[in-house]
Structure formats: structure tokens, C-alpha cells
C-alpha atoms as one frame of an Amber mdcrd trajectory, in Angstrom:
protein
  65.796 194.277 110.605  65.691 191.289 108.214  63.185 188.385 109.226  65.306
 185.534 110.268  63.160 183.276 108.206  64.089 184.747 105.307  68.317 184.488
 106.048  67.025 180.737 106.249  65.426 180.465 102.863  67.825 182.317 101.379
  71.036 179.965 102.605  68.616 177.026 101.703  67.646 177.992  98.689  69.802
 180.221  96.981  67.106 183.153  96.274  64.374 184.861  98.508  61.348 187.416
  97.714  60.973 189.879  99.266  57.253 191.401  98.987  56.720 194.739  99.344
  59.864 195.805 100.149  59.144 199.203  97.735  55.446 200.804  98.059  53.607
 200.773  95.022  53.759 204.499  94.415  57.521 204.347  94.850  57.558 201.310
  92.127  55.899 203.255  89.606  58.268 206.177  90.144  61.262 204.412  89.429
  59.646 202.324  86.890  59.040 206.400  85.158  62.691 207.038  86.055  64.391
 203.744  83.687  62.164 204.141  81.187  63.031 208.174  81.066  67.137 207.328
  81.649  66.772 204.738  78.123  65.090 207.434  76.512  68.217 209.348  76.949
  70.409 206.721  76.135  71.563 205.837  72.648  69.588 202.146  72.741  71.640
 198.809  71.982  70.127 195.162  72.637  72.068 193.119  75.032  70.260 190.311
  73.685  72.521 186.706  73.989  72.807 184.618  70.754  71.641 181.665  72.861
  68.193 183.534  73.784  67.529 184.112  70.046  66.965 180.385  70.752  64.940
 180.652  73.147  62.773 183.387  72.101  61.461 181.328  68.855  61.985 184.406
  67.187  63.033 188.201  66.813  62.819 189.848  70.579  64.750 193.000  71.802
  65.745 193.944  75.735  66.145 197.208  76.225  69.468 198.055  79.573  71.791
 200.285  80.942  74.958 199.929  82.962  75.313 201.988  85.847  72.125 203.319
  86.654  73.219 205.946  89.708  75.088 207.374  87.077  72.273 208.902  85.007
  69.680 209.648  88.211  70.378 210.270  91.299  67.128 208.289  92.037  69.116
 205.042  92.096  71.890 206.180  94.154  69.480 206.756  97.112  67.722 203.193
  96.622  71.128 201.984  96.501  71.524 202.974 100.004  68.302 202.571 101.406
  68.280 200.873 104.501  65.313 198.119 103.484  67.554 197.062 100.721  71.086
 197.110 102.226  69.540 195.899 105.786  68.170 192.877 103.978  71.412 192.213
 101.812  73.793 192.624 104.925  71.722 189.634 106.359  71.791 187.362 103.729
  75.750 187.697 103.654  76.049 187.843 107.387  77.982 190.771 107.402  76.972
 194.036 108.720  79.019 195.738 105.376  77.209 195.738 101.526  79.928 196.713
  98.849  78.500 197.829  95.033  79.308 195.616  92.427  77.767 197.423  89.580
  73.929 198.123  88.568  71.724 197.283  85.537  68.293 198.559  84.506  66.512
 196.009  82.579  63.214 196.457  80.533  62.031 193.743  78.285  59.243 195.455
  76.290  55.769 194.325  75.427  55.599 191.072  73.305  58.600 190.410  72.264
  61.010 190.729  75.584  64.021 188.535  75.150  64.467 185.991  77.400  67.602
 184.966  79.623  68.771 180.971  79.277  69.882 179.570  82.326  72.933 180.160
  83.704  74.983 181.700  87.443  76.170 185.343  87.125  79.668 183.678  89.119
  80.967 182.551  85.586  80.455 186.289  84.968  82.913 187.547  87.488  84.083
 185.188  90.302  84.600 186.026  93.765  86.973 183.857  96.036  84.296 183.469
  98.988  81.432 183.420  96.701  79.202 186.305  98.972  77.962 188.029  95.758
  74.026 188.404  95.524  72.222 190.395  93.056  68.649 192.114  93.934  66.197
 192.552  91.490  63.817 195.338  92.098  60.053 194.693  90.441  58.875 198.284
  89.525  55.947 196.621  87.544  54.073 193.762  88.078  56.209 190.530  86.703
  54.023 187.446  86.415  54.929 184.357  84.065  53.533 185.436  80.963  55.803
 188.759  81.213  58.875 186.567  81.676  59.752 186.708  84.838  62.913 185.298
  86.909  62.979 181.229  87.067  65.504 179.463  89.832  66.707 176.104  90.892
  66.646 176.136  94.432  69.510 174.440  95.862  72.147 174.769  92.788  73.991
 177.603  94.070  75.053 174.409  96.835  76.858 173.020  93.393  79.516 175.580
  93.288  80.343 176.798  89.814  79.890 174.837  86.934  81.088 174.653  83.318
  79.595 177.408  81.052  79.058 177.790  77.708  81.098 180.792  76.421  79.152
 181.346  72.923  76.351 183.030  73.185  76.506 184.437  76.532  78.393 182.522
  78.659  74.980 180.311  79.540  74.836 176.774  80.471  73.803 173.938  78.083
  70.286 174.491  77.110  69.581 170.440  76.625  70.328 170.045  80.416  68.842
 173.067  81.907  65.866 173.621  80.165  64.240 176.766  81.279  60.964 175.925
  81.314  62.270 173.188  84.174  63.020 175.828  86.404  60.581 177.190  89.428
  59.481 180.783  88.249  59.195 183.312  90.758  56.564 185.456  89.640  56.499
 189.022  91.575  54.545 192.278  92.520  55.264 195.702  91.866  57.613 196.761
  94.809  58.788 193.166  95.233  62.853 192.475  95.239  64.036 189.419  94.324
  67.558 187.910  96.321  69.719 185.644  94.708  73.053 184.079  95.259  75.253
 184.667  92.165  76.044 180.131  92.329  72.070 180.017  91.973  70.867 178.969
  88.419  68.581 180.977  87.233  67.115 182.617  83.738  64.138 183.984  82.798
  61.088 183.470  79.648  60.239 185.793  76.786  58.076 188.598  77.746  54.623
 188.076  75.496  52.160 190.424  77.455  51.233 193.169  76.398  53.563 195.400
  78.678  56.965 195.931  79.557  58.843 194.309  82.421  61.112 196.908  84.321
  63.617 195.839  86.409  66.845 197.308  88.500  69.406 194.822  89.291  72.028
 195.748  92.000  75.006 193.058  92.259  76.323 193.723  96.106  79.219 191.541
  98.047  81.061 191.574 101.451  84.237 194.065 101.027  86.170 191.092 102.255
  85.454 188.989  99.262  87.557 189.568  96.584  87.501 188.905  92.858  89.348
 185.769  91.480  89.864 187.217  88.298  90.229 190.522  86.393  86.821 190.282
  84.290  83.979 192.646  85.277  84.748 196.404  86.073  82.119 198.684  86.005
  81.992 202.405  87.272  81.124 202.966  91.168  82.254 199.379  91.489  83.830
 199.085  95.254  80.913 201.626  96.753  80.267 201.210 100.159  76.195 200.858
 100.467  76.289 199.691 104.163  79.106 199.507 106.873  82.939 199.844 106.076
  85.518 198.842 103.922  87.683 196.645 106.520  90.194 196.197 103.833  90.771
 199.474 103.114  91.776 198.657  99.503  91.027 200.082  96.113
């Protein structure tokens, strides 16, 4: 059962945290389990030309697509009932469809940073119910770069991107460092709207930030265009497919 305070933030605000919605001991588990999946995994850095930027500097991110492909680990949080109870709230549905799922490490010192911008541009929806969950499996204060929002933008709608670079939005009129940053706990998930602006700094501590991001959406909302297919995409997490389409 989701606190009804937090539905209220959420719709407010555009983002919630969630504290402890993971026990520490079940953090550091899966924080083992990325690190052990990109040690399997030929490494590439998703880094955007606009956060070289940012970054003042060389940095490196370390990511996979499609975690619950690699361990089955992340096909049971996936599912977990604390996770897909909570997201079913903030969309006021009682059914949570996959999108598709990241892991995210930005290692010690040099972690690249994210500049501001709404995952929508990424892949639109027509009634705009995608969120994306960000799972803390390691403590993510400022100076380890961690998420930064503008409550209230995802009220805007979509606005103009930049494509070059990352599809990000101008960096003169969304300054990151204006943005509120939502530092978080081992075990902590973070909820955001995919309208809400949002980035995140340069990781300069002296250990990595891991992260699992899992992009969810009512079955009922459907995309507006043909951009973002990823495998498992159209997994029911919670509930049923009303729809009953592919």
C-alpha cells in the first residue's frame, strides 16, 4: 500500500523518494550483482557530447540495457510488490507495464554527469503515464552526483530539445547546478515523471554510484512514435494488459 502522501507529492511535483524501500543488505547485493553483470559485458561509455561539457573534463559511465536479461536478480525486483505497488499508485492504475531497464554506475572521480533534460523527448507516450524508478544500491549524496529535479516542470508538457549531444535541453537556460538535488540512501528509489526535468552532476568521490533504472507505464498508454524498443519491452510487472496488444 502506497502512502497517499506520497501519490500527492508525486502529482505535485513530478518526482518522489522513496526511503528505504530496499533493506540495506538487499542494496549491497544488487549493487554486487551490476557491478558483476558489467564485468561480463564488453564495456562502452554512453557518455553524451553535451556532458563532456559539463564534466570540465575526461569522465566515463559505465551501463547496460536490459538488466533482467543478464540476472535473474532484476527480473524479481522488477516484480516486487514494494516497487510495482508504489508505481501503480503514482499512475493510478492498478496495471505497471515494462518499458525497458538500465544499470547505471558512474565510477569513482570521474562519473559523467547527465545535463538536464525529460526522458519524454526520448520516447513519447500519448497520455504521458511513463515514470522511471531509480533504485540507490549505494549511498548517492551530492558530491557522488546524484539526481537533480525541477519540481513542477513535468506540469510544462514537453519542450524543445536539443538533438546534438544527447537530445538535452539548452544548457544556458537550465543550468544544472539550478536544479534541487535529491541526494539518497542506499535502498532508496527515486520516482519521476518522464515530463520532469531532471539531470544529474559529475561523480568526484571517491566511489562509484550504482544505480538500476526501470522505465514503467500504464498498458493503456501508448507510444506516439516508433523510437525506443528495447527487449522485454511490453512486460506486465503488475495487473493486466487491458489492451491485449503486442
Amino acid at each position: 500500500m502506497c502512502d497517499p502522501s506520497l501519490v500527492r507529492f508525486y502529482r505535485d511535483n513530478g518526482y518522489v523518494l522513496v526511503k528505504g524501500l530496499l533493506s540495506g543488505a538487499e542494496a549491497s547485493a544488487y549493487r554486487e550483482e551490476c557491478h558483476a553483470v558489467l564485468a561480463r559485458l564488453r564495456q562502452s561509455d554512453p557518455t553524451w557530447g553535451s556532458a563532456r561539457e559539463l564534466g570540465g573534463g575526461a569522465t566515463e559511465l559505465r551501463h547496460c540495457h536490459d538488466a533482467q536479461f543478464y540476472s535473474a536478480a532484476f527480473t524479481r525486483l522488477m516484480v516486487d510488490p514494494r516497487f510495482t505497488d508504489v508505481a501503480a499508485a503514482l499512475m493510478g492504475t492498478e496495471n505497471v507495464q515494462l518499458h525497458h531497464t538500465k544499470i547505471f554506475v558512474k565510477p569513482a572521480e570521474k562519473g559523467s554527469p547527465f545535463p538536464m533534460h525529460q526522458d519524454a523527448a526520448h520516447f513519447p507516450h500519448t497520455r504521458h503515464t511513463l515514470g522511471a524508478a531509480i533504485f540507490h544500491f549505494d549511498d548517492a549524496p551530492e558530491e557522488k552526483g546524484c539526481v537533480r529535479v525541477v519540481p513542477g516542470s513535468h506540469k510544462r508538457g514537453l519542450l524543445p530539445h536539443i538533438e546534438e549531444g544527447g537530445w538535452h535541453l539548452p544548457l544556458s537556460q537550465w543550468p544544472l547546478e539550478a536544479a534541487v538535488p535529491v541526494a539518497a540512501e542506499a535502498g532508496d528509489v527515486l520516482f519521476l515523471t518522464y515530463l520532469t526535468v531532471h539531470g544529474s552532476g559529475v561523480n568526484r568521490a571517491a566511489e562509484a554510484r550504482t544505480t538500476l533504472l526501470i522505465q514503467f507505464r500504464d498498458p493503456e498508454d501508448r507510444p506516439a512514435d516508433d523510437v525506443h524498443q528495447s527487449r522485454g519491452q511490453g512486460m506486465m510487472l503488475r495487473g493486466v494488459d487491458p489492451t491485449m496488444r503486442s
